Amino acid sequence: MRHPSYLTLLLIPVLAIHNVQAQTCSLSGGFSLELQDECSLDALQAAFDDFIAAPENQILSSVGSCASTDLSTLLNGQDVSKLCDEATSPGELSFEDIVQQKDGKFVDSFFRGKTFWNEEVQTNYDLDDPNGPAVNILKEDLQHIPDYKKVLEHTKLAYPSELENFNLENSCAMNAVMCCWPVDRQANDNNGNCNTPYDTNCIDKDPADNTDLCGVHLDRGNYSNNLDTADGFTVFENDNNDGEGAIH
């Protein structure tokens, strides 16, 4: 599933300008103009000219009567700068918006490493059938996620302070977040040692190691590791091959 509304709005800003019943240009259903890279009156005029000149629009009687000079009438005194701000400032996205899961606890579970996104690896043995279809395919399960990389170049991602392990008052006094990725579940992406066939060469594999993690205070991660311990320390004695994975 994709989010075309966000992609259209942010990557190619859209202005919806509704008809004011101009005598020579009747666009009673409203219309939208697509702008790229710049949002200004000149860019709006150029987009309007392209819109009314497009062959697929020329056959519509509502558009065929429009001329380049009709844009100012259709704007009806609206402030173009304000329209641009409204089109390119959609607020902020939450992790809930991105994951697109019906389970209201999914984001919380994901950051605790407890969802199928974290644990399930591609397999042909889902029904104990070695010839069964492949399931848990990462590129399919999360196919919409790469879209948001571009989206988030233009909008803010809300900090998930509502989650216990991200709460700035109770569990995050240092005001910093560290995420550890201990399992590689996708082959052939040049980022870890998971390989095909998945059922034999992608079992408990490690993502590419980008740091030397020396140790972890387990009691400091009680909100996320579910150990609920008053003490405890895990030591990673050597760099690489220690299983700590990627740290961000």
Short mmCIF file of N, CA and C in Angstrom, two decimals, residues 78-225:
data_model
loop_
_atom_site.label_atom_id
_atom_site.label_comp_id
_atom_site.label_asym_id
_atom_site.label_seq_id
_atom_site.Cartn_x
_atom_site.Cartn_y
_atom_site.Cartn_z
N GLN A 78 -7.16 35.29 -4.07
CA GLN A 78 -6.47 34.46 -3.08
C GLN A 78 -4.97 34.76 -3.09
N ASP A 79 -4.38 34.72 -1.90
CA ASP A 79 -2.95 34.99 -1.74
C ASP A 79 -2.16 33.76 -2.18
N VAL A 80 -1.38 33.89 -3.26
CA VAL A 80 -0.62 32.75 -3.78
C VAL A 80 0.41 32.26 -2.77
N SER A 81 1.03 33.18 -2.06
CA SER A 81 2.03 32.78 -1.05
C SER A 81 1.39 31.89 0.01
N LYS A 82 0.17 32.26 0.42
CA LYS A 82 -0.53 31.46 1.42
C LYS A 82 -0.90 30.10 0.86
N LEU A 83 -1.35 30.06 -0.40
CA LEU A 83 -1.67 28.79 -1.03
C LEU A 83 -0.44 27.88 -1.09
N CYS A 84 0.71 28.47 -1.41
CA CYS A 84 1.95 27.70 -1.47
C CYS A 84 2.32 27.14 -0.10
N ASP A 85 2.18 27.97 0.93
CA ASP A 85 2.49 27.52 2.28
C ASP A 85 1.60 26.36 2.69
N GLU A 86 0.32 26.45 2.35
CA GLU A 86 -0.62 25.40 2.72
C GLU A 86 -0.32 24.10 1.98
N ALA A 87 0.13 24.23 0.73
CA ALA A 87 0.40 23.04 -0.09
C ALA A 87 1.70 22.35 0.30
N THR A 88 2.67 23.10 0.78
CA THR A 88 4.00 22.53 1.05
C THR A 88 4.30 22.39 2.53
N SER A 89 3.36 22.68 3.41
CA SER A 89 3.57 22.56 4.86
C SER A 89 2.47 21.71 5.46
N PRO A 90 2.52 20.39 5.25
CA PRO A 90 1.43 19.53 5.68
C PRO A 90 1.48 19.13 7.14
N GLY A 91 2.38 19.73 7.93
CA GLY A 91 2.47 19.34 9.33
C GLY A 91 3.55 18.30 9.53
N GLU A 92 3.25 17.26 10.31
CA GLU A 92 4.25 16.25 10.58
C GLU A 92 3.64 14.85 10.48
N LEU A 93 4.51 13.90 10.22
CA LEU A 93 4.10 12.51 10.14
C LEU A 93 4.43 11.81 11.44
N SER A 94 3.66 10.80 11.77
CA SER A 94 3.97 9.97 12.93
C SER A 94 4.42 8.60 12.43
N PHE A 95 5.01 7.82 13.33
CA PHE A 95 5.39 6.46 12.96
C PHE A 95 4.16 5.63 12.64
N GLU A 96 3.03 5.94 13.28
CA GLU A 96 1.78 5.24 12.97
C GLU A 96 1.39 5.46 11.52
N ASP A 97 1.59 6.70 11.02
CA ASP A 97 1.27 6.98 9.62
C ASP A 97 2.11 6.11 8.68
N ILE A 98 3.35 5.89 9.06
CA ILE A 98 4.29 5.19 8.18
C ILE A 98 4.08 3.68 8.19
N VAL A 99 3.87 3.09 9.36
CA VAL A 99 3.79 1.63 9.42
C VAL A 99 2.51 1.09 8.80
N GLN A 100 1.43 1.87 8.83
CA GLN A 100 0.16 1.47 8.21
C GLN A 100 -0.33 0.11 8.72
N GLN A 101 -0.30 -0.07 10.03
CA GLN A 101 -0.78 -1.30 10.65
C GLN A 101 -2.01 -1.01 11.50
N LYS A 102 -2.97 -1.91 11.47
CA LYS A 102 -4.20 -1.72 12.23
C LYS A 102 -3.97 -1.86 13.74
N ASP A 103 -2.97 -2.63 14.11
CA ASP A 103 -2.65 -2.83 15.53
C ASP A 103 -2.10 -1.54 16.12
N GLY A 104 -2.83 -0.95 17.05
CA GLY A 104 -2.41 0.31 17.66
C GLY A 104 -1.14 0.21 18.48
N LYS A 105 -0.71 -1.01 18.80
CA LYS A 105 0.50 -1.23 19.59
C LYS A 105 1.69 -1.61 18.72
N PHE A 106 1.51 -1.58 17.41
CA PHE A 106 2.55 -2.09 16.52
C PHE A 106 3.85 -1.30 16.64
N VAL A 107 3.77 0.02 16.65
CA VAL A 107 4.99 0.85 16.72
C VAL A 107 5.75 0.57 18.02
N ASP A 108 5.02 0.51 19.13
CA ASP A 108 5.64 0.21 20.41
C ASP A 108 6.32 -1.16 20.37
N SER A 109 5.62 -2.15 19.83
CA SER A 109 6.18 -3.50 19.74
C SER A 109 7.39 -3.55 18.81
N PHE A 110 7.33 -2.77 17.72
CA PHE A 110 8.45 -2.76 16.78
C PHE A 110 9.73 -2.26 17.44
N PHE A 111 9.62 -1.17 18.22
CA PHE A 111 10.81 -0.64 18.86
C PHE A 111 11.29 -1.52 20.00
N ARG A 112 10.50 -2.50 20.39
CA ARG A 112 10.93 -3.50 21.37
C ARG A 112 11.42 -4.77 20.67
N GLY A 113 11.40 -4.75 19.34
CA GLY A 113 11.88 -5.90 18.58
C GLY A 113 10.94 -7.08 18.57
N LYS A 114 9.64 -6.82 18.69
CA LYS A 114 8.69 -7.92 18.90
C LYS A 114 7.65 -8.07 17.79
N THR A 115 7.88 -7.53 16.61
CA THR A 115 6.89 -7.68 15.54
C THR A 115 7.43 -8.58 14.43
N PHE A 116 6.54 -8.92 13.49
CA PHE A 116 6.98 -9.74 12.36
C PHE A 116 7.97 -8.99 11.49
N TRP A 117 7.95 -7.65 11.55
CA TRP A 117 8.96 -6.89 10.81
C TRP A 117 10.35 -7.17 11.38
N ASN A 118 10.44 -7.41 12.68
CA ASN A 118 11.72 -7.65 13.32
C ASN A 118 12.19 -9.10 13.18
N GLU A 119 11.26 -10.03 13.29
CA GLU A 119 11.64 -11.42 13.51
C GLU A 119 11.44 -12.36 12.33
N GLU A 120 10.45 -12.10 11.49
CA GLU A 120 10.15 -13.06 10.44
C GLU A 120 11.13 -12.93 9.28
N VAL A 121 11.62 -14.06 8.81
CA VAL A 121 12.57 -14.13 7.69
C VAL A 121 11.91 -14.91 6.55
N GLN A 122 12.23 -14.54 5.34
CA GLN A 122 11.63 -15.21 4.18
C GLN A 122 11.83 -16.72 4.26
N THR A 123 10.78 -17.45 3.90
CA THR A 123 10.84 -18.91 3.98
C THR A 123 9.89 -19.54 2.97
N ASN A 124 10.21 -20.77 2.58
CA ASN A 124 9.32 -21.57 1.75
C ASN A 124 8.64 -22.67 2.57
N TYR A 125 8.87 -22.65 3.88
CA TYR A 125 8.35 -23.69 4.75
C TYR A 125 7.24 -23.17 5.67
N ASP A 126 6.53 -22.16 5.24
CA ASP A 126 5.53 -21.57 6.12
C ASP A 126 4.48 -22.59 6.54
N LEU A 127 4.14 -23.51 5.68
CA LEU A 127 3.13 -24.54 5.98
C LEU A 127 3.78 -25.93 6.02
N ASP A 128 5.03 -25.98 6.44
CA ASP A 128 5.80 -27.24 6.49
C ASP A 128 5.87 -27.91 5.12
N ASP A 129 5.81 -27.10 4.08
CA ASP A 129 5.89 -27.61 2.72
C ASP A 129 7.11 -27.01 2.04
N PRO A 130 8.16 -27.83 1.80
CA PRO A 130 9.39 -27.29 1.21
C PRO A 130 9.19 -26.71 -0.19
N ASN A 131 8.09 -27.06 -0.83
CA ASN A 131 7.80 -26.53 -2.16
C ASN A 131 6.73 -25.44 -2.12
N GLY A 132 6.45 -24.96 -0.93
CA GLY A 132 5.43 -23.94 -0.79
C GLY A 132 5.90 -22.59 -1.31
N PRO A 133 4.99 -21.65 -1.45
CA PRO A 133 5.36 -20.31 -1.93
C PRO A 133 6.17 -19.56 -0.88
N ALA A 134 7.02 -18.66 -1.34
CA ALA A 134 7.82 -17.85 -0.42
C ALA A 134 6.91 -16.86 0.30
N VAL A 135 7.11 -16.72 1.60
CA VAL A 135 6.36 -15.76 2.40
C VAL A 135 7.35 -14.96 3.24
N ASN A 136 6.84 -13.93 3.93
CA ASN A 136 7.68 -13.03 4.74
C ASN A 136 8.73 -12.34 3.88
N ILE A 137 8.34 -11.91 2.70
CA ILE A 137 9.27 -11.25 1.78
C ILE A 137 9.38 -9.78 2.17
N LEU A 138 10.55 -9.38 2.63
CA LEU A 138 10.74 -8.05 3.19
C LEU A 138 10.36 -6.95 2.20
N LYS A 139 10.78 -7.08 0.95
CA LYS A 139 10.51 -6.04 -0.04
C LYS A 139 9.02 -5.88 -0.31
N GLU A 140 8.25 -6.93 -0.05
CA GLU A 140 6.81 -6.85 -0.25
C GLU A 140 6.10 -6.39 1.02
N ASP A 141 6.51 -6.93 2.17
CA ASP A 141 5.87 -6.57 3.43
C ASP A 141 6.04 -5.09 3.75
N LEU A 142 7.19 -4.53 3.35
CA LEU A 142 7.51 -3.15 3.69
C LEU A 142 7.70 -2.30 2.43
N GLN A 143 6.99 -2.63 1.37
CA GLN A 143 7.24 -1.99 0.08
C GLN A 143 6.95 -0.49 0.10
N HIS A 144 6.10 -0.03 1.01
CA HIS A 144 5.75 1.39 1.03
C HIS A 144 6.77 2.23 1.80
N ILE A 145 7.62 1.60 2.59
CA ILE A 145 8.52 2.36 3.46
C ILE A 145 9.51 3.24 2.68
N PRO A 146 10.15 2.77 1.59
CA PRO A 146 11.08 3.65 0.87
C PRO A 146 10.46 4.95 0.38
N ASP A 147 9.14 4.95 0.13
CA ASP A 147 8.49 6.17 -0.31
C ASP A 147 8.67 7.30 0.69
N TYR A 148 8.70 6.94 1.97
CA TYR A 148 8.76 7.96 3.01
C TYR A 148 10.14 8.58 3.17
N LYS A 149 11.15 7.94 2.61
CA LYS A 149 12.49 8.54 2.66
C LYS A 149 12.47 9.89 1.96
N LYS A 150 11.80 9.95 0.80
CA LYS A 150 11.67 11.22 0.08
C LYS A 150 10.71 12.16 0.79
N VAL A 151 9.60 11.60 1.28
CA VAL A 151 8.60 12.42 1.97
C VAL A 151 9.23 13.16 3.14
N LEU A 152 10.08 12.47 3.89
CA LEU A 152 10.64 13.05 5.11
C LEU A 152 11.79 14.01 4.83
N GLU A 153 12.12 14.21 3.57
CA GLU A 153 13.04 15.30 3.22
C GLU A 153 12.31 16.63 3.24
N HIS A 154 10.98 16.58 3.30
CA HIS A 154 10.18 17.79 3.21
C HIS A 154 9.26 18.01 4.40
N THR A 155 9.19 17.07 5.30
CA THR A 155 8.30 17.24 6.44
C THR A 155 8.93 16.63 7.68
N LYS A 156 8.36 16.93 8.82
CA LYS A 156 8.90 16.52 10.11
C LYS A 156 8.32 15.18 10.53
N LEU A 157 9.18 14.35 11.13
CA LEU A 157 8.74 13.11 11.73
C LEU A 157 8.56 13.34 13.22
N ALA A 158 7.38 13.11 13.72
CA ALA A 158 7.08 13.38 15.13
C ALA A 158 7.86 12.43 16.04
N TYR A 159 8.46 12.96 17.07
CA TYR A 159 9.16 12.13 18.05
C TYR A 159 8.13 11.33 18.83
N PRO A 160 8.31 10.00 18.98
CA PRO A 160 7.28 9.16 19.61
C PRO A 160 7.31 9.19 21.13
N SER A 161 7.15 10.37 21.71
CA SER A 161 7.25 10.52 23.16
C SER A 161 6.15 9.77 23.91
N GLU A 162 5.09 9.36 23.19
CA GLU A 162 4.02 8.61 23.84
C GLU A 162 4.43 7.18 24.17
N LEU A 163 5.53 6.71 23.59
CA LEU A 163 6.02 5.37 23.88
C LEU A 163 6.89 5.40 25.13
N GLU A 164 6.74 4.40 25.98
CA GLU A 164 7.41 4.39 27.27
C GLU A 164 8.92 4.50 27.15
N ASN A 165 9.50 3.78 26.19
CA ASN A 165 10.95 3.78 26.08
C ASN A 165 11.49 4.99 25.33
N PHE A 166 10.61 5.93 24.93
CA PHE A 166 11.05 7.18 24.32
C PHE A 166 10.62 8.39 25.14
N ASN A 167 10.01 8.15 26.29
CA ASN A 167 9.52 9.23 27.12
C ASN A 167 10.68 10.05 27.67
N LEU A 168 10.70 11.34 27.36
CA LEU A 168 11.83 12.19 27.73
C LEU A 168 11.92 12.43 29.23
N GLU A 169 10.83 12.26 29.95
CA GLU A 169 10.85 12.51 31.39
C GLU A 169 11.20 11.27 32.19
N ASN A 170 10.71 10.11 31.77
CA ASN A 170 10.87 8.91 32.57
C ASN A 170 12.02 7.99 32.16
N SER A 171 12.35 7.97 30.88
CA SER A 171 13.31 6.95 30.45
C SER A 171 14.38 7.46 29.50
N CYS A 172 14.39 8.76 29.24
CA CYS A 172 15.34 9.25 28.23
C CYS A 172 15.97 10.56 28.71
N ALA A 173 16.59 10.50 29.90
CA ALA A 173 17.15 11.71 30.50
C ALA A 173 18.29 12.29 29.67
N MET A 174 19.00 11.45 28.90
CA MET A 174 20.12 11.93 28.09
C MET A 174 19.66 12.58 26.79
N ASN A 175 18.35 12.49 26.52
CA ASN A 175 17.79 13.14 25.33
C ASN A 175 18.44 12.63 24.04
N ALA A 176 18.74 11.33 24.04
CA ALA A 176 19.35 10.71 22.87
C ALA A 176 18.74 9.33 22.67
N VAL A 177 18.68 8.90 21.42
CA VAL A 177 18.09 7.60 21.09
C VAL A 177 19.11 6.75 20.35
N MET A 178 19.24 5.49 20.77
CA MET A 178 20.13 4.55 20.10
C MET A 178 19.32 3.34 19.67
N CYS A 179 19.41 2.97 18.42
CA CYS A 179 18.71 1.79 17.92
C CYS A 179 19.73 0.75 17.47
N CYS A 180 19.54 -0.48 17.89
CA CYS A 180 20.44 -1.57 17.51
C CYS A 180 19.68 -2.55 16.61
N TRP A 181 20.28 -2.92 15.51
CA TRP A 181 19.66 -3.83 14.56
C TRP A 181 20.44 -5.14 14.57
N PRO A 182 20.00 -6.15 15.33
CA PRO A 182 20.80 -7.35 15.52
C PRO A 182 20.58 -8.47 14.51
N VAL A 183 19.58 -8.34 13.63
CA VAL A 183 19.27 -9.44 12.71
C VAL A 183 19.16 -8.94 11.28
N ASP A 184 19.81 -9.65 10.37
CA ASP A 184 19.70 -9.36 8.94
C ASP A 184 18.68 -10.33 8.35
N ARG A 185 17.61 -9.81 7.72
CA ARG A 185 16.58 -10.69 7.18
C ARG A 185 16.38 -10.53 5.68
N GLN A 186 17.33 -9.86 4.99
CA GLN A 186 17.21 -9.72 3.55
C GLN A 186 18.53 -10.02 2.87
N ALA A 187 18.49 -10.90 1.89
CA ALA A 187 19.71 -11.28 1.16
C ALA A 187 19.98 -10.34 0.00
N ASN A 188 21.22 -10.37 -0.46
CA ASN A 188 21.63 -9.69 -1.70
C ASN A 188 21.39 -8.18 -1.67
N ASP A 189 21.55 -7.56 -0.51
CA ASP A 189 21.42 -6.10 -0.44
C ASP A 189 22.72 -5.44 0.01
N ASN A 190 23.82 -6.23 0.03
CA ASN A 190 25.14 -5.71 0.41
C ASN A 190 25.11 -5.07 1.80
N ASN A 191 24.34 -5.68 2.71
CA ASN A 191 24.22 -5.11 4.06
C ASN A 191 23.99 -6.24 5.06
N GLY A 192 24.98 -7.10 5.21
CA GLY A 192 24.85 -8.20 6.16
C GLY A 192 25.18 -9.53 5.51
N ASN A 193 25.07 -10.61 6.31
CA ASN A 193 25.49 -11.92 5.82
C ASN A 193 24.33 -12.88 5.60
N CYS A 194 23.11 -12.37 5.48
CA CYS A 194 21.98 -13.19 5.08
C CYS A 194 22.11 -13.49 3.58
N ASN A 195 22.00 -14.77 3.21
CA ASN A 195 22.11 -15.17 1.81
C ASN A 195 21.01 -16.16 1.44
N THR A 196 20.88 -16.40 0.16
CA THR A 196 19.91 -17.38 -0.32
C THR A 196 20.58 -18.74 -0.46
N PRO A 197 19.82 -19.83 -0.38
CA PRO A 197 18.40 -19.87 -0.04
C PRO A 197 18.15 -19.50 1.42
N TYR A 198 17.05 -18.81 1.66
CA TYR A 198 16.78 -18.26 2.97
C TYR A 198 16.69 -19.32 4.06
N ASP A 199 16.10 -20.47 3.74
CA ASP A 199 15.84 -21.46 4.78
C ASP A 199 17.11 -22.16 5.28
N THR A 200 18.21 -21.95 4.59
CA THR A 200 19.48 -22.53 5.06
C THR A 200 20.55 -21.48 5.30
N ASN A 201 20.51 -20.36 4.57
CA ASN A 201 21.59 -19.37 4.65
C ASN A 201 21.16 -18.02 5.20
N CYS A 202 19.98 -17.97 5.81
CA CYS A 202 19.55 -16.70 6.42
C CYS A 202 18.88 -16.97 7.75
N ILE A 203 19.56 -17.73 8.58
CA ILE A 203 19.06 -18.06 9.91
C ILE A 203 19.93 -17.36 10.95
N ASP A 204 19.33 -16.43 11.68
CA ASP A 204 20.04 -15.67 12.73
C ASP A 204 21.31 -15.03 12.17
N LYS A 205 21.17 -14.31 11.07
CA LYS A 205 22.31 -13.64 10.45
C LYS A 205 22.42 -12.19 10.91
N ASP A 206 23.61 -11.62 10.74
CA ASP A 206 23.90 -10.28 11.26
C ASP A 206 23.91 -9.23 10.16
N PRO A 207 23.34 -8.05 10.42
CA PRO A 207 23.48 -6.95 9.46
C PRO A 207 24.91 -6.42 9.46
N ALA A 208 25.22 -5.60 8.49
CA ALA A 208 26.57 -5.03 8.42
C ALA A 208 26.88 -4.29 9.71
N ASP A 209 28.09 -4.49 10.20
CA ASP A 209 28.53 -3.90 11.47
C ASP A 209 29.11 -2.52 11.20
N ASN A 210 28.48 -1.46 11.74
CA ASN A 210 28.97 -0.10 11.46
C ASN A 210 29.63 0.56 12.66
N THR A 211 29.82 -0.21 13.74
CA THR A 211 30.44 0.39 14.92
C THR A 211 31.01 -0.70 15.81
N ASP A 212 31.79 -0.32 16.78
CA ASP A 212 32.30 -1.27 17.77
C ASP A 212 31.57 -0.99 19.08
N LEU A 213 30.52 -1.74 19.33
CA LEU A 213 29.77 -1.60 20.57
C LEU A 213 30.48 -2.40 21.65
N CYS A 214 30.92 -1.72 22.69
CA CYS A 214 31.72 -2.39 23.73
C CYS A 214 30.86 -3.07 24.78
N GLY A 215 29.79 -2.42 25.20
CA GLY A 215 28.96 -3.01 26.25
C GLY A 215 27.65 -2.28 26.41
N VAL A 216 26.69 -2.95 27.07
CA VAL A 216 25.36 -2.39 27.27
C VAL A 216 24.93 -2.63 28.71
N HIS A 217 24.48 -1.56 29.39
CA HIS A 217 23.86 -1.67 30.71
C HIS A 217 22.43 -2.13 30.52
N LEU A 218 22.14 -3.36 30.87
CA LEU A 218 20.82 -3.92 30.61
C LEU A 218 19.73 -3.22 31.41
N ASP A 219 20.06 -2.76 32.62
CA ASP A 219 19.05 -2.11 33.45
C ASP A 219 18.61 -0.78 32.86
N ARG A 220 19.44 -0.18 32.02
CA ARG A 220 19.07 1.10 31.40
C ARG A 220 18.13 0.92 30.21
N GLY A 221 17.90 -0.31 29.83
CA GLY A 221 17.02 -0.56 28.70
C GLY A 221 15.76 -1.33 29.09
N ASN A 222 15.39 -1.27 30.37
CA ASN A 222 14.24 -2.05 30.81
C ASN A 222 12.95 -1.71 30.06
N TYR A 223 12.84 -0.46 29.60
CA TYR A 223 11.62 -0.08 28.90
C TYR A 223 11.54 -0.72 27.51
N SER A 224 12.68 -1.16 26.98
CA SER A 224 12.67 -1.71 25.63
C SER A 224 13.07 -3.18 25.55
N ASN A 225 13.91 -3.65 26.50
CA ASN A 225 14.38 -5.04 26.39
C ASN A 225 13.52 -6.04 27.16
#
